PDB file of C-alpha atoms in Angstrom:
ATOM      1  CA  MET A   1       7.075  26.103   2.990  1.00 38.00           C
ATOM      2  CA  LEU A   2       6.140  26.285  -0.737  1.00 37.00           C
ATOM      3  CA  LEU A   3       5.148  22.380  -0.356  1.00 39.00           C
ATOM      4  CA  CYS A   4       3.203  22.700   2.596  1.00 45.00           C
ATOM      5  CA  LEU A   5       1.413  25.294   1.022  1.00 42.00           C
ATOM      6  CA  ARG A   6       1.332  23.591  -2.305  1.00 46.00           C
ATOM      7  CA  PHE A   7      -0.025  20.654  -0.376  1.00 47.00           C
ATOM      8  CA  ASN A   8      -2.557  22.592   1.583  1.00 51.00           C
ATOM      9  CA  GLN A   9      -4.266  23.971  -1.458  1.00 48.00           C
ATOM     10  CA  ARG A  10      -4.345  20.377  -3.146  1.00 50.00           C
ATOM     11  CA  LEU A  11      -6.340  19.286   0.107  1.00 49.00           C
ATOM     12  CA  MET A  12      -9.019  22.656  -0.206  1.00 42.00           C
ATOM     13  CA  SER A  13     -10.077  20.364  -3.330  1.00 45.00           C
ATOM     14  CA  THR A  14     -13.719  19.453  -2.973  1.00 43.00           C
ATOM     15  CA  GLY A  15     -16.468  17.168  -4.091  1.00 45.00           C
ATOM     16  CA  ASP A  16     -15.805  13.809  -5.668  1.00 48.00           C
ATOM     17  CA  ALA A  17     -12.975  12.537  -7.248  1.00 44.00           C
ATOM     18  CA  SER A  18     -13.863  13.806 -10.819  1.00 45.00           C
ATOM     19  CA  GLY A  19     -11.252  16.427 -11.478  1.00 52.00           C
ATOM     20  CA  ASP A  20     -10.029  16.724  -7.849  1.00 59.00           C
ATOM     21  CA  PRO A  21      -6.032  15.936  -7.576  1.00 72.00           C
ATOM     22  CA  VAL A  22      -6.975  14.334  -3.986  1.00 89.00           C
ATOM     23  CA  ILE A  23      -8.668  10.920  -3.531  1.00 95.00           C
ATOM     24  CA  LEU A  24      -8.311   9.841  -0.084  1.00 97.00           C
ATOM     25  CA  ALA A  25     -10.610   6.536   0.662  1.00 98.00           C
ATOM     26  CA  THR A  26     -10.323   4.077   3.568  1.00 98.00           C
ATOM     27  CA  ALA A  27     -12.162   0.258   4.515  1.00 98.00           C
ATOM     28  CA  GLY A  28     -11.901  -2.438   6.989  1.00 97.00           C
ATOM     29  CA  TYR A  29     -13.827  -4.892   8.615  1.00 97.00           C
ATOM     30  CA  ASP A  30     -17.556  -3.222   8.720  1.00 97.00           C
ATOM     31  CA  HIS A  31     -17.905  -3.669   4.856  1.00 97.00           C
ATOM     32  CA  ALA A  32     -17.456   0.358   3.969  1.00 97.00           C
ATOM     33  CA  ILE A  33     -15.360   1.699   1.730  1.00 98.00           C
ATOM     34  CA  ARG A  34     -15.594   5.740   2.789  1.00 98.00           C
ATOM     35  CA  PHE A  35     -14.452   8.309   0.424  1.00 97.00           C
ATOM     36  CA  TRP A  36     -13.365  11.635   2.293  1.00 97.00           C
ATOM     37  CA  GLN A  37     -12.646  15.230   1.717  1.00 94.00           C
ATOM     38  CA  ALA A  38      -9.070  15.615   2.940  1.00 91.00           C
ATOM     39  CA  HIS A  39      -9.277  18.897   4.114  1.00 88.00           C
ATOM     40  CA  SER A  40     -12.264  18.865   6.111  1.00 92.00           C
ATOM     41  CA  GLY A  41     -12.856  15.291   7.254  1.00 95.00           C
ATOM     42  CA  ILE A  42     -16.105  14.896   5.611  1.00 96.00           C
ATOM     43  CA  CYS A  43     -16.897  11.417   4.261  1.00 97.00           C
ATOM     44  CA  TYR A  44     -18.782  12.688   1.061  1.00 95.00           C
ATOM     45  CA  ARG A  45     -19.412   8.836  -0.471  1.00 96.00           C
ATOM     46  CA  THR A  46     -19.812   5.335   1.100  1.00 97.00           C
ATOM     47  CA  VAL A  47     -19.884   2.546  -0.846  1.00 96.00           C
ATOM     48  CA  GLN A  48     -21.216  -0.668   0.913  1.00 95.00           C
ATOM     49  CA  HIS A  49     -18.966  -4.200   0.413  1.00 95.00           C
ATOM     50  CA  PRO A  50     -20.879  -6.747   1.671  1.00 90.00           C
ATOM     51  CA  ASP A  51     -19.371  -9.900   0.271  1.00 90.00           C
ATOM     52  CA  SER A  52     -16.113  -9.829   2.842  1.00 95.00           C
ATOM     53  CA  GLN A  53     -13.545  -7.472   4.809  1.00 97.00           C
ATOM     54  CA  VAL A  54     -11.696  -5.349   2.763  1.00 98.00           C
ATOM     55  CA  ASN A  55      -8.279  -5.824   3.155  1.00 98.00           C
ATOM     56  CA  ALA A  56      -6.380  -4.107   0.450  1.00 98.00           C
ATOM     57  CA  LEU A  57      -7.213  -1.061  -1.542  1.00 98.00           C
ATOM     58  CA  GLU A  58      -5.549   0.599  -4.721  1.00 98.00           C
ATOM     59  CA  ILE A  59      -6.840   3.359  -7.424  1.00 97.00           C
ATOM     60  CA  THR A  60      -5.909   2.929 -11.103  1.00 96.00           C
ATOM     61  CA  PRO A  61      -3.331   4.907 -12.557  1.00 95.00           C
ATOM     62  CA  ASP A  62      -6.305   6.822 -14.548  1.00 94.00           C
ATOM     63  CA  LYS A  63      -8.209   7.763 -11.148  1.00 94.00           C
ATOM     64  CA  GLN A  64     -11.632   6.292 -12.906  1.00 95.00           C
ATOM     65  CA  PHE A  65     -11.307   3.268 -10.569  1.00 96.00           C
ATOM     66  CA  ILE A  66     -10.438   1.595  -7.190  1.00 97.00           C
ATOM     67  CA  ALA A  67     -10.039  -2.056  -6.502  1.00 97.00           C
ATOM     68  CA  ALA A  68     -11.123  -3.539  -3.589  1.00 98.00           C
ATOM     69  CA  ALA A  69      -9.741  -6.583  -2.586  1.00 97.00           C
ATOM     70  CA  GLY A  70     -11.460  -9.100  -0.215  1.00 96.00           C
ATOM     71  CA  TYR A  71     -12.123 -12.794   0.378  1.00 97.00           C
ATOM     72  CA  GLN A  72     -12.254 -14.408  -2.391  1.00 95.00           C
ATOM     73  CA  HIS A  73     -12.521 -11.709  -5.005  1.00 95.00           C
ATOM     74  CA  ILE A  74     -11.732  -8.035  -5.984  1.00 96.00           C
ATOM     75  CA  ARG A  75     -14.138  -5.829  -6.595  1.00 96.00           C
ATOM     76  CA  MET A  76     -13.600  -2.675  -8.842  1.00 96.00           C
ATOM     77  CA  TYR A  77     -15.610   0.618  -8.220  1.00 97.00           C
ATOM     78  CA  ASP A  78     -16.449   3.429 -10.349  1.00 96.00           C
ATOM     79  CA  LEU A  79     -14.721   6.830  -8.890  1.00 95.00           C
ATOM     80  CA  ASN A  80     -16.353   9.289 -11.002  1.00 92.00           C
ATOM     81  CA  SER A  81     -20.102   7.780 -10.454  1.00 91.00           C
ATOM     82  CA  ASN A  82     -22.786   7.540  -7.727  1.00 90.00           C
ATOM     83  CA  ASN A  83     -23.202   3.760  -8.472  1.00 93.00           C
ATOM     84  CA  PRO A  84     -22.757   2.017  -5.524  1.00 94.00           C
ATOM     85  CA  LYS A  85     -22.413  -1.734  -7.309  1.00 95.00           C
ATOM     86  CA  PRO A  86     -19.083  -2.960  -8.085  1.00 95.00           C
ATOM     87  CA  VAL A  87     -18.459  -2.335 -12.315  1.00 94.00           C
ATOM     88  CA  ILE A  88     -16.198  -5.447 -12.624  1.00 93.00           C
ATOM     89  CA  ASN A  89     -15.398  -8.465 -10.576  1.00 93.00           C
ATOM     90  CA  TYR A  90     -12.612 -10.342 -10.366  1.00 93.00           C
ATOM     91  CA  ASP A  91     -13.069 -14.005  -9.024  1.00 91.00           C
ATOM     92  CA  GLY A  92     -12.198 -17.823  -8.610  1.00 87.00           C
ATOM     93  CA  ILE A  93      -9.835 -16.931  -5.605  1.00 93.00           C
ATOM     94  CA  SER A  94      -9.885 -19.900  -3.191  1.00 92.00           C
ATOM     95  CA  LYS A  95      -8.639 -17.224   0.315  1.00 95.00           C
ATOM     96  CA  ASN A  96      -8.066 -14.117   1.228  1.00 96.00           C
ATOM     97  CA  VAL A  97      -6.579 -11.526  -1.460  1.00 97.00           C
ATOM     98  CA  THR A  98      -4.314  -9.135   0.691  1.00 97.00           C
ATOM     99  CA  SER A  99      -2.416  -7.279  -2.194  1.00 97.00           C
ATOM    100  CA  VAL A 100      -3.584  -5.570  -4.784  1.00 98.00           C
ATOM    101  CA  GLY A 101      -1.387  -3.401  -6.882  1.00 98.00           C
ATOM    102  CA  PHE A 102      -1.850  -1.939 -10.820  1.00 98.00           C
ATOM    103  CA  HIS A 103       0.994  -1.161 -13.610  1.00 96.00           C
ATOM    104  CA  GLU A 104       1.751   2.351 -14.042  1.00 95.00           C
ATOM    105  CA  ASP A 105       0.330   2.449 -17.382  1.00 93.00           C
ATOM    106  CA  GLY A 106      -3.087   0.776 -16.230  1.00 91.00           C
ATOM    107  CA  LYS A 107      -2.306  -2.380 -18.238  1.00 92.00           C
ATOM    108  CA  TRP A 108      -2.341  -5.053 -16.053  1.00 96.00           C
ATOM    109  CA  MET A 109      -3.005  -5.228 -12.297  1.00 97.00           C
ATOM    110  CA  TYR A 110      -1.501  -7.683 -10.061  1.00 97.00           C
ATOM    111  CA  THR A 111      -2.803  -9.422  -6.446  1.00 98.00           C
ATOM    112  CA  GLY A 112      -1.430 -11.915  -3.656  1.00 97.00           C
ATOM    113  CA  GLY A 113      -3.225 -13.614  -1.106  1.00 97.00           C
ATOM    114  CA  GLU A 114      -3.572 -16.389   1.014  1.00 97.00           C
ATOM    115  CA  ASP A 115      -3.583 -19.172  -1.086  1.00 97.00           C
ATOM    116  CA  ASN A 116      -0.065 -19.279  -1.787  1.00 97.00           C
ATOM    117  CA  CYS A 117      -0.649 -16.928  -5.000  1.00 97.00           C
ATOM    118  CA  ALA A 118       0.606 -14.094  -7.017  1.00 97.00           C
ATOM    119  CA  ARG A 119      -1.264 -13.383  -9.795  1.00 97.00           C
ATOM    120  CA  ILE A 120      -1.558 -11.153 -12.723  1.00 96.00           C
ATOM    121  CA  TRP A 121      -4.564  -9.763 -14.374  1.00 95.00           C
ATOM    122  CA  ASP A 122      -4.867  -8.100 -17.969  1.00 93.00           C
ATOM    123  CA  LEU A 123      -7.285  -5.072 -17.750  1.00 91.00           C
ATOM    124  CA  ARG A 124      -7.637  -4.888 -21.215  1.00 87.00           C
ATOM    125  CA  SER A 125      -9.119  -8.366 -21.545  1.00 82.00           C
ATOM    126  CA  ARG A 126     -12.993  -8.828 -20.972  1.00 76.00           C
ATOM    127  CA  ASN A 127     -11.708 -12.313 -19.995  1.00 79.00           C
ATOM    128  CA  LEU A 128     -12.112 -11.864 -16.022  1.00 85.00           C
ATOM    129  CA  GLN A 129      -9.620 -14.551 -15.612  1.00 83.00           C
ATOM    130  CA  CYS A 130      -5.710 -14.174 -14.592  1.00 88.00           C
ATOM    131  CA  GLN A 131      -3.576 -14.617 -17.327  1.00 90.00           C
ATOM    132  CA  ARG A 132      -0.453 -15.560 -14.892  1.00 95.00           C
ATOM    133  CA  ILE A 133      -0.258 -17.095 -11.641  1.00 96.00           C
ATOM    134  CA  PHE A 134       3.338 -17.556  -9.593  1.00 96.00           C
ATOM    135  CA  GLN A 135       2.948 -20.243  -7.131  1.00 96.00           C
ATOM    136  CA  ASP A 136       4.427 -19.648  -3.769  1.00 95.00           C
ATOM    137  CA  SER A 137       4.952 -22.109  -0.602  1.00 94.00           C
ATOM    138  CA  SER A 138       3.351 -20.532   1.894  1.00 96.00           C
ATOM    139  CA  PRO A 139       0.558 -17.492   1.885  1.00 97.00           C
ATOM    140  CA  VAL A 140       1.635 -14.033   0.288  1.00 98.00           C
ATOM    141  CA  ASN A 141       1.534 -11.103   2.667  1.00 98.00           C
ATOM    142  CA  CYS A 142       2.525  -8.873   0.356  1.00 98.00           C
ATOM    143  CA  ILE A 143       3.618  -7.382  -3.511  1.00 98.00           C
ATOM    144  CA  CYS A 144       5.480  -4.494  -4.457  1.00 98.00           C
ATOM    145  CA  LEU A 145       5.941  -3.982  -7.876  1.00 98.00           C
ATOM    146  CA  HIS A 146       9.621  -2.493  -9.231  1.00 97.00           C
ATOM    147  CA  PRO A 147       9.401   1.258 -10.176  1.00 97.00           C
ATOM    148  CA  ASN A 148      10.529  -0.515 -13.689  1.00 96.00           C
ATOM    149  CA  GLN A 149       7.406  -2.124 -13.904  1.00 96.00           C
ATOM    150  CA  GLY A 150       8.864  -5.397 -14.668  1.00 96.00           C
ATOM    151  CA  GLU A 151       9.578  -7.316 -11.578  1.00 97.00           C
ATOM    152  CA  LEU A 152       7.239  -7.982  -8.403  1.00 98.00           C
ATOM    153  CA  PHE A 153       8.641  -8.543  -5.240  1.00 98.00           C
ATOM    154  CA  ILE A 154       6.812 -10.913  -3.144  1.00 98.00           C
ATOM    155  CA  GLY A 155       6.967 -11.244   0.610  1.00 98.00           C
ATOM    156  CA  ASN A 156       5.459 -14.586   2.103  1.00 97.00           C
ATOM    157  CA  GLN A 157       4.861 -15.858   5.854  1.00 97.00           C
ATOM    158  CA  ASN A 158       7.729 -18.194   5.549  1.00 96.00           C
ATOM    159  CA  GLY A 159      10.359 -15.291   5.520  1.00 97.00           C
ATOM    160  CA  THR A 160      10.654 -15.383   1.730  1.00 98.00           C
ATOM    161  CA  ILE A 161      10.805 -12.435  -0.727  1.00 98.00           C
ATOM    162  CA  HIS A 162      10.653 -13.591  -3.992  1.00 98.00           C
ATOM    163  CA  ILE A 163      12.013 -11.558  -6.834  1.00 97.00           C
ATOM    164  CA  TRP A 164       9.655 -12.680  -9.887  1.00 97.00           C
ATOM    165  CA  ASP A 165      10.821 -11.587 -13.352  1.00 96.00           C
ATOM    166  CA  LEU A 166       7.940 -11.001 -15.602  1.00 95.00           C
ATOM    167  CA  LYS A 167      10.147 -10.869 -18.956  1.00 94.00           C
ATOM    168  CA  THR A 168      11.997 -13.858 -18.299  1.00 94.00           C
ATOM    169  CA  ASP A 169       9.445 -15.621 -15.707  1.00 94.00           C
ATOM    170  CA  LYS A 170      12.363 -16.377 -13.337  1.00 94.00           C
ATOM    171  CA  ASN A 171      12.655 -16.569  -9.847  1.00 94.00           C
ATOM    172  CA  GLU A 172      15.086 -15.059  -7.312  1.00 95.00           C
ATOM    173  CA  HIS A 173      14.616 -15.308  -3.631  1.00 95.00           C
ATOM    174  CA  LEU A 174      16.613 -14.149  -0.259  1.00 96.00           C
ATOM    175  CA  ILE A 175      15.255 -14.713   3.226  1.00 97.00           C
ATOM    176  CA  PRO A 176      16.419 -12.355   5.486  1.00 96.00           C
ATOM    177  CA  GLU A 177      15.086 -14.513   8.465  1.00 96.00           C
ATOM    178  CA  ALA A 178      13.667 -17.884   8.824  1.00 91.00           C
ATOM    179  CA  ASP A 179      10.276 -18.271   9.563  1.00 89.00           C
ATOM    180  CA  ALA A 180       9.681 -14.406  10.373  1.00 97.00           C
ATOM    181  CA  SER A 181       6.833 -13.810   7.950  1.00 97.00           C
ATOM    182  CA  ILE A 182       7.171 -10.491   5.805  1.00 98.00           C
ATOM    183  CA  GLN A 183       4.491  -8.344   6.360  1.00 98.00           C
ATOM    184  CA  SER A 184       5.134  -5.575   3.728  1.00 98.00           C
ATOM    185  CA  ILE A 185       8.081  -4.679   1.067  1.00 98.00           C
ATOM    186  CA  SER A 186       8.634  -1.077  -0.063  1.00 98.00           C
ATOM    187  CA  ILE A 187      11.023  -0.086  -3.320  1.00 98.00           C
ATOM    188  CA  ASP A 188      11.871   3.597  -3.289  1.00 98.00           C
ATOM    189  CA  PRO A 189      10.784   5.780  -6.378  1.00 96.00           C
ATOM    190  CA  MET A 190      14.197   5.883  -7.777  1.00 95.00           C
ATOM    191  CA  GLY A 191      14.622   1.950  -7.586  1.00 96.00           C
ATOM    192  CA  THR A 192      17.604   1.997  -5.536  1.00 97.00           C
ATOM    193  CA  MET A 193      16.460   0.933  -1.766  1.00 98.00           C
ATOM    194  CA  MET A 194      14.288  -1.651  -0.837  1.00 98.00           C
ATOM    195  CA  ALA A 195      13.241  -2.393   2.629  1.00 98.00           C
ATOM    196  CA  ALA A 196      11.010  -5.537   4.171  1.00 98.00           C
ATOM    197  CA  VAL A 197       9.696  -5.458   7.512  1.00 98.00           C
ATOM    198  CA  ASN A 198       8.510  -8.609   9.653  1.00 98.00           C
ATOM    199  CA  ASN A 199       6.383  -9.868  12.095  1.00 97.00           C
ATOM    200  CA  LYS A 200       9.083  -9.769  15.043  1.00 97.00           C
ATOM    201  CA  GLY A 201       9.677  -5.782  14.601  1.00 97.00           C
ATOM    202  CA  ARG A 202      12.603  -5.691  12.172  1.00 98.00           C
ATOM    203  CA  CYS A 203      13.262  -3.616   9.352  1.00 98.00           C
ATOM    204  CA  TYR A 204      16.064  -4.848   6.727  1.00 98.00           C
ATOM    205  CA  VAL A 205      16.958  -2.600   3.851  1.00 98.00           C
ATOM    206  CA  TRP A 206      19.127  -3.586   0.575  1.00 98.00           C
ATOM    207  CA  THR A 207      20.864  -1.132  -1.902  1.00 98.00           C
ATOM    208  CA  LEU A 208      19.330  -2.356  -5.382  1.00 97.00           C
ATOM    209  CA  THR A 209      21.487  -2.325  -8.514  1.00 96.00           C
ATOM    210  CA  GLY A 210      20.779  -3.322 -12.201  1.00 92.00           C
ATOM    211  CA  GLY A 211      17.180  -3.342 -13.347  1.00 86.00           C
ATOM    212  CA  ARG A 212      17.352  -1.783 -16.211  1.00 88.00           C
ATOM    213  CA  ASN A 213      16.580  -2.879 -19.656  1.00 81.00           C
ATOM    214  CA  ASP A 214      17.331  -6.813 -19.559  1.00 81.00           C
ATOM    215  CA  GLU A 215      19.795  -6.879 -16.185  1.00 89.00           C
ATOM    216  CA  PRO A 216      17.589  -8.317 -13.726  1.00 92.00           C
ATOM    217  CA  THR A 217      17.571  -6.282 -10.039  1.00 95.00           C
ATOM    218  CA  GLN A 218      20.085  -7.289  -6.996  1.00 96.00           C
ATOM    219  CA  PRO A 219      20.012  -6.824  -3.974  1.00 96.00           C
ATOM    220  CA  HIS A 220      22.682  -6.264  -1.465  1.00 97.00           C
ATOM    221  CA  GLU A 221      22.137  -5.808   2.464  1.00 95.00           C
ATOM    222  CA  LYS A 222      22.807  -2.971   3.873  1.00 97.00           C
ATOM    223  CA  THR A 223      21.266  -2.517   7.000  1.00 97.00           C
ATOM    224  CA  THR A 224      19.016  -4.497   9.560  1.00 97.00           C
ATOM    225  CA  PHE A 225      17.206  -2.410  12.482  1.00 97.00           C
ATOM    226  CA  GLU A 226      14.157  -3.119  15.048  1.00 97.00           C
ATOM    227  CA  VAL A 227      11.271  -0.976  14.734  1.00 97.00           C
ATOM    228  CA  SER A 228       9.189  -2.147  17.486  1.00 96.00           C
ATOM    229  CA  LYS A 229       9.389  -5.204  19.937  1.00 94.00           C
ATOM    230  CA  ARG A 230       6.193  -6.209  18.152  1.00 93.00           C
ATOM    231  CA  TYR A 231       4.718  -6.864  14.996  1.00 94.00           C
ATOM    232  CA  ALA A 232       5.646  -4.552  11.969  1.00 97.00           C
ATOM    233  CA  LEU A 233       2.283  -4.416   9.786  1.00 98.00           C
ATOM    234  CA  LYS A 234       3.685  -1.940   6.874  1.00 98.00           C
ATOM    235  CA  CYS A 235       6.683   0.031   5.459  1.00 98.00           C
ATOM    236  CA  LEU A 236       6.665   2.788   2.659  1.00 98.00           C
ATOM    237  CA  PHE A 237       8.989   4.791   1.574  1.00 98.00           C
ATOM    238  CA  SER A 238       8.279   8.944   1.192  1.00 98.00           C
ATOM    239  CA  PRO A 239       8.238  10.069  -2.661  1.00 97.00           C
ATOM    240  CA  ASP A 240      11.278  12.267  -2.439  1.00 96.00           C
ATOM    241  CA  SER A 241      12.926   8.895  -0.873  1.00 97.00           C
ATOM    242  CA  THR A 242      14.344  10.685   2.165  1.00 98.00           C
ATOM    243  CA  LEU A 243      12.018   8.897   4.693  1.00 98.00           C
ATOM    244  CA  LEU A 244      10.746   5.491   5.637  1.00 98.00           C
ATOM    245  CA  ALA A 245       7.224   4.906   7.804  1.00 98.00           C
ATOM    246  CA  THR A 246       6.891   1.420   9.523  1.00 98.00           C
ATOM    247  CA  THR A 247       3.318   1.229  10.547  1.00 98.00           C
ATOM    248  CA  LEU A 248       3.216  -0.884  14.181  1.00 97.00           C
ATOM    249  CA  ALA A 249       1.405  -3.340  16.456  1.00 96.00           C
ATOM    250  CA  ASP A 250       2.505  -1.495  19.131  1.00 96.00           C
ATOM    251  CA  ASN A 251      -0.148   1.851  18.397  1.00 96.00           C
ATOM    252  CA  SER A 252       2.244   4.063  16.351  1.00 97.00           C
ATOM    253  CA  THR A 253       3.967   4.819  12.911  1.00 98.00           C
ATOM    254  CA  LYS A 254       8.018   5.429  13.296  1.00 98.00           C
ATOM    255  CA  ILE A 255       9.506   7.424  10.513  1.00 98.00           C
ATOM    256  CA  TRP A 256      13.158   7.031   9.702  1.00 98.00           C
ATOM    257  CA  LYS A 257      15.166   9.134   7.652  1.00 98.00           C
ATOM    258  CA  THR A 258      17.197   7.146   5.023  1.00 98.00           C
ATOM    259  CA  ALA A 259      19.999   8.699   5.342  1.00 97.00           C
ATOM    260  CA  ASP A 260      21.075   7.165   8.326  1.00 97.00           C
ATOM    261  CA  TRP A 261      18.246   5.494   9.544  1.00 97.00           C
ATOM    262  CA  THR A 262      17.713   6.774  12.720  1.00 97.00           C
ATOM    263  CA  LEU A 263      14.174   8.016  14.007  1.00 97.00           C
ATOM    264  CA  HIS A 264      13.372  11.160  12.653  1.00 97.00           C
ATOM    265  CA  SER A 265       9.669  11.382  14.532  1.00 96.00           C
ATOM    266  CA  GLU A 266       7.037   9.409  15.808  1.00 97.00           C
ATOM    267  CA  LEU A 267       3.547   9.432  15.267  1.00 97.00           C
ATOM    268  CA  LYS A 268       1.313   8.439  18.517  1.00 96.00           C
ATOM    269  CA  ASP A 269      -1.898   9.086  19.612  1.00 93.00           C
ATOM    270  CA  THR A 270      -3.805   7.683  23.149  1.00 93.00           C
ATOM    271  CA  ALA A 271      -6.612   6.493  21.239  1.00 91.00           C
ATOM    272  CA  GLN A 272      -4.757   4.810  18.373  1.00 91.00           C
ATOM    273  CA  ARG A 273      -4.729   1.059  18.003  1.00 96.00           C
ATOM    274  CA  TRP A 274      -2.842  -1.107  15.780  1.00 97.00           C
ATOM    275  CA  VAL A 275      -1.464   0.557  12.497  1.00 98.00           C
ATOM    276  CA  TRP A 276      -2.010  -1.027   9.324  1.00 98.00           C
ATOM    277  CA  ASP A 277      -1.498   1.083   6.556  1.00 98.00           C
ATOM    278  CA  CYS A 278       0.053   4.734   5.416  1.00 98.00           C
ATOM    279  CA  ALA A 279       0.453   6.555   2.543  1.00 98.00           C
ATOM    280  CA  PHE A 280       2.617   9.791   2.022  1.00 97.00           C
ATOM    281  CA  SER A 281       1.610  13.034   0.589  1.00 95.00           C
ATOM    282  CA  GLY A 282       3.462  13.554  -3.109  1.00 94.00           C
ATOM    283  CA  ASP A 283       5.653  16.934  -1.000  1.00 94.00           C
ATOM    284  CA  SER A 284       6.661  14.383   1.604  1.00 96.00           C
ATOM    285  CA  GLN A 285       5.848  16.559   4.145  1.00 95.00           C
ATOM    286  CA  TYR A 286       2.091  14.593   5.357  1.00 96.00           C
ATOM    287  CA  ILE A 287       1.298  10.858   5.925  1.00 97.00           C
ATOM    288  CA  ILE A 288      -1.980   9.306   6.421  1.00 98.00           C
ATOM    289  CA  THR A 289      -2.576   6.103   8.974  1.00 98.00           C
ATOM    290  CA  ALA A 290      -5.140   3.369   9.033  1.00 98.00           C
ATOM    291  CA  SER A 291      -5.689   1.951  12.569  1.00 97.00           C
ATOM    292  CA  SER A 292      -8.010  -0.701  14.399  1.00 97.00           C
ATOM    293  CA  ASP A 293      -9.355   2.109  16.742  1.00 97.00           C
ATOM    294  CA  ASN A 294     -11.929   2.570  13.587  1.00 97.00           C
ATOM    295  CA  MET A 295     -10.106   5.891  12.514  1.00 97.00           C
ATOM    296  CA  ALA A 296      -7.736   7.088   9.637  1.00 98.00           C
ATOM    297  CA  ARG A 297      -5.579  10.217  10.402  1.00 98.00           C
ATOM    298  CA  LEU A 298      -3.752  12.915   8.670  1.00 97.00           C
ATOM    299  CA  TRP A 299      -0.522  13.568  10.294  1.00 97.00           C
ATOM    300  CA  SER A 300       2.286  16.175   9.885  1.00 97.00           C
ATOM    301  CA  VAL A 301       5.825  14.422   9.455  1.00 97.00           C
ATOM    302  CA  ASP A 302       7.610  17.134  10.818  1.00 94.00           C
ATOM    303  CA  THR A 303       5.771  18.032  14.193  1.00 95.00           C
ATOM    304  CA  GLY A 304       3.929  14.755  14.792  1.00 95.00           C
ATOM    305  CA  GLU A 305       1.286  16.444  15.155  1.00 96.00           C
ATOM    306  CA  VAL A 306      -2.449  15.024  13.842  1.00 96.00           C
ATOM    307  CA  LYS A 307      -3.866  17.788  11.391  1.00 96.00           C
ATOM    308  CA  LYS A 308      -7.002  15.540  10.887  1.00 96.00           C
ATOM    309  CA  GLU A 309      -9.355  13.181  11.956  1.00 97.00           C
ATOM    310  CA  TYR A 310     -11.549  10.825   9.644  1.00 98.00           C
ATOM    311  CA  SER A 311     -14.093   9.126  11.835  1.00 97.00           C
ATOM    312  CA  GLY A 312     -17.096   7.212  10.397  1.00 96.00           C
ATOM    313  CA  HIS A 313     -16.293   3.519  10.268  1.00 97.00           C
ATOM    314  CA  GLN A 314     -17.714   1.004  12.781  1.00 97.00           C
ATOM    315  CA  LYS A 315     -14.695  -1.466  13.151  1.00 97.00           C
ATOM    316  CA  ALA A 316     -11.153  -1.527  12.363  1.00 97.00           C
ATOM    317  CA  VAL A 317      -9.826   0.367   9.359  1.00 98.00           C
ATOM    318  CA  VAL A 318      -7.198  -1.704   7.727  1.00 98.00           C
ATOM    319  CA  CYS A 319      -6.040  -0.035   4.793  1.00 98.00           C
ATOM    320  CA  LEU A 320      -6.592   3.277   2.546  1.00 98.00           C
ATOM    321  CA  ALA A 321      -5.537   4.335  -1.062  1.00 98.00           C
ATOM    322  CA  PHE A 322      -4.600   7.694  -1.131  1.00 97.00           C
ATOM    323  CA  ARG A 323      -3.870   9.805  -4.992  1.00 94.00           C
ATOM    324  CA  ASP A 324      -2.429  13.488  -4.503  1.00 87.00           C
ATOM    325  CA  GLU A 325      -1.787  14.513  -7.664  1.00 69.00           C
ATOM    326  CA  SER A 326      -0.056  18.206  -7.720  1.00 45.00           C
ATOM    327  CA  ILE A 327      -2.356  21.008  -9.742  1.00 30.00           C
ATOM    328  CA  GLN A 328      -0.129  21.452 -13.299  1.00 29.00           C
TER     329      GLN A 328
END
C-alpha cells in the first residue's frame, strides 16, 4: 500500500521535466516525440523529429537530455528547455539505429543498428564520432548493458547473443535457437538473471555468475518457455527482480513471476495492437506500454486495469522512455 501511495504521489508531479521526478516520453512513426504528465495523461510538449521515425528513446542518467534513435542518426534533445531542435546530432550511420542506452555515470552512450554494428560514443568528447565499434554478422536488434557497466549483451537477427567485454574487448556468444531473431534482452538489476525473447514467441532465461572485478559474466541456461504463438517484441525485468514483462505481437503484455516463471497477469485491451515497448514504475506496481494502435497505457500490474491512456500520436507508438525516481 505504501509503495502504491508513493508512486501515486510521484505521478501527481506536474510541469516539465525540470525538477520533476517523473519523465514520460513516447515516439514512433509519426515523427514526433511527446512528453506527458503521467498522472493526467496530458501531453505538455511535442518535439518534431522530421528526419525519420523514432525507433528507440532513452533519457540520460542526469535527466538533462533524451536520445532519439532513428534512421542513420541519433538526436539529443534538451529535456529542461523548450528548444524544439536537437542540441546534439550523431550521424554517419548507414541504416536504422535500433537501440540506444547510457553508462550509469553518463560517460558514454551505446547504440546498435541494422548496419550490423554496436557502437560506443564518448559523451565527454566534442568529437561526435563513435570511439569503438563491435562488428556483428547480422543486423543488431537490441543491446543490454550489464549492471556492472562493463559488458554489453548484443542480440542479432541470426539468433546470436554476443557478450562484449569492454575492458578486454573479448567477445563470447551463445545461440539459444538457431535462425530465430533475438528481439530483446534484459538483465535484472542485481545482475543475476538474463532473459531474451525471439521472433518465435519463446523466452530464454539464464542465471548469471561472475561479472565482478575482472571476472567475465558466465550465463547458465535455466529455463525456456513460450510467451506467445506470435512475435515477442520486448522483455524487461521489474526493478525488484520479481517479475518479467514480455510485450507481444498478439496485442498483449504478459507478466511472469521470476520465482517459478508462471503467468502473473496478462494486460490486454480490445483496441490494442502490437505492443512494442514497456517500462516499470520504480516500485514495480505499474507498467507503461507502447502499442501500434497509436497509444501508450499505464497499467496496474496486479489487477491488469488500465489506469491512464496517453492519446495523441497519429501513427504507431513503438518506443517510450520513463524515469520514475523516488522523492527523497
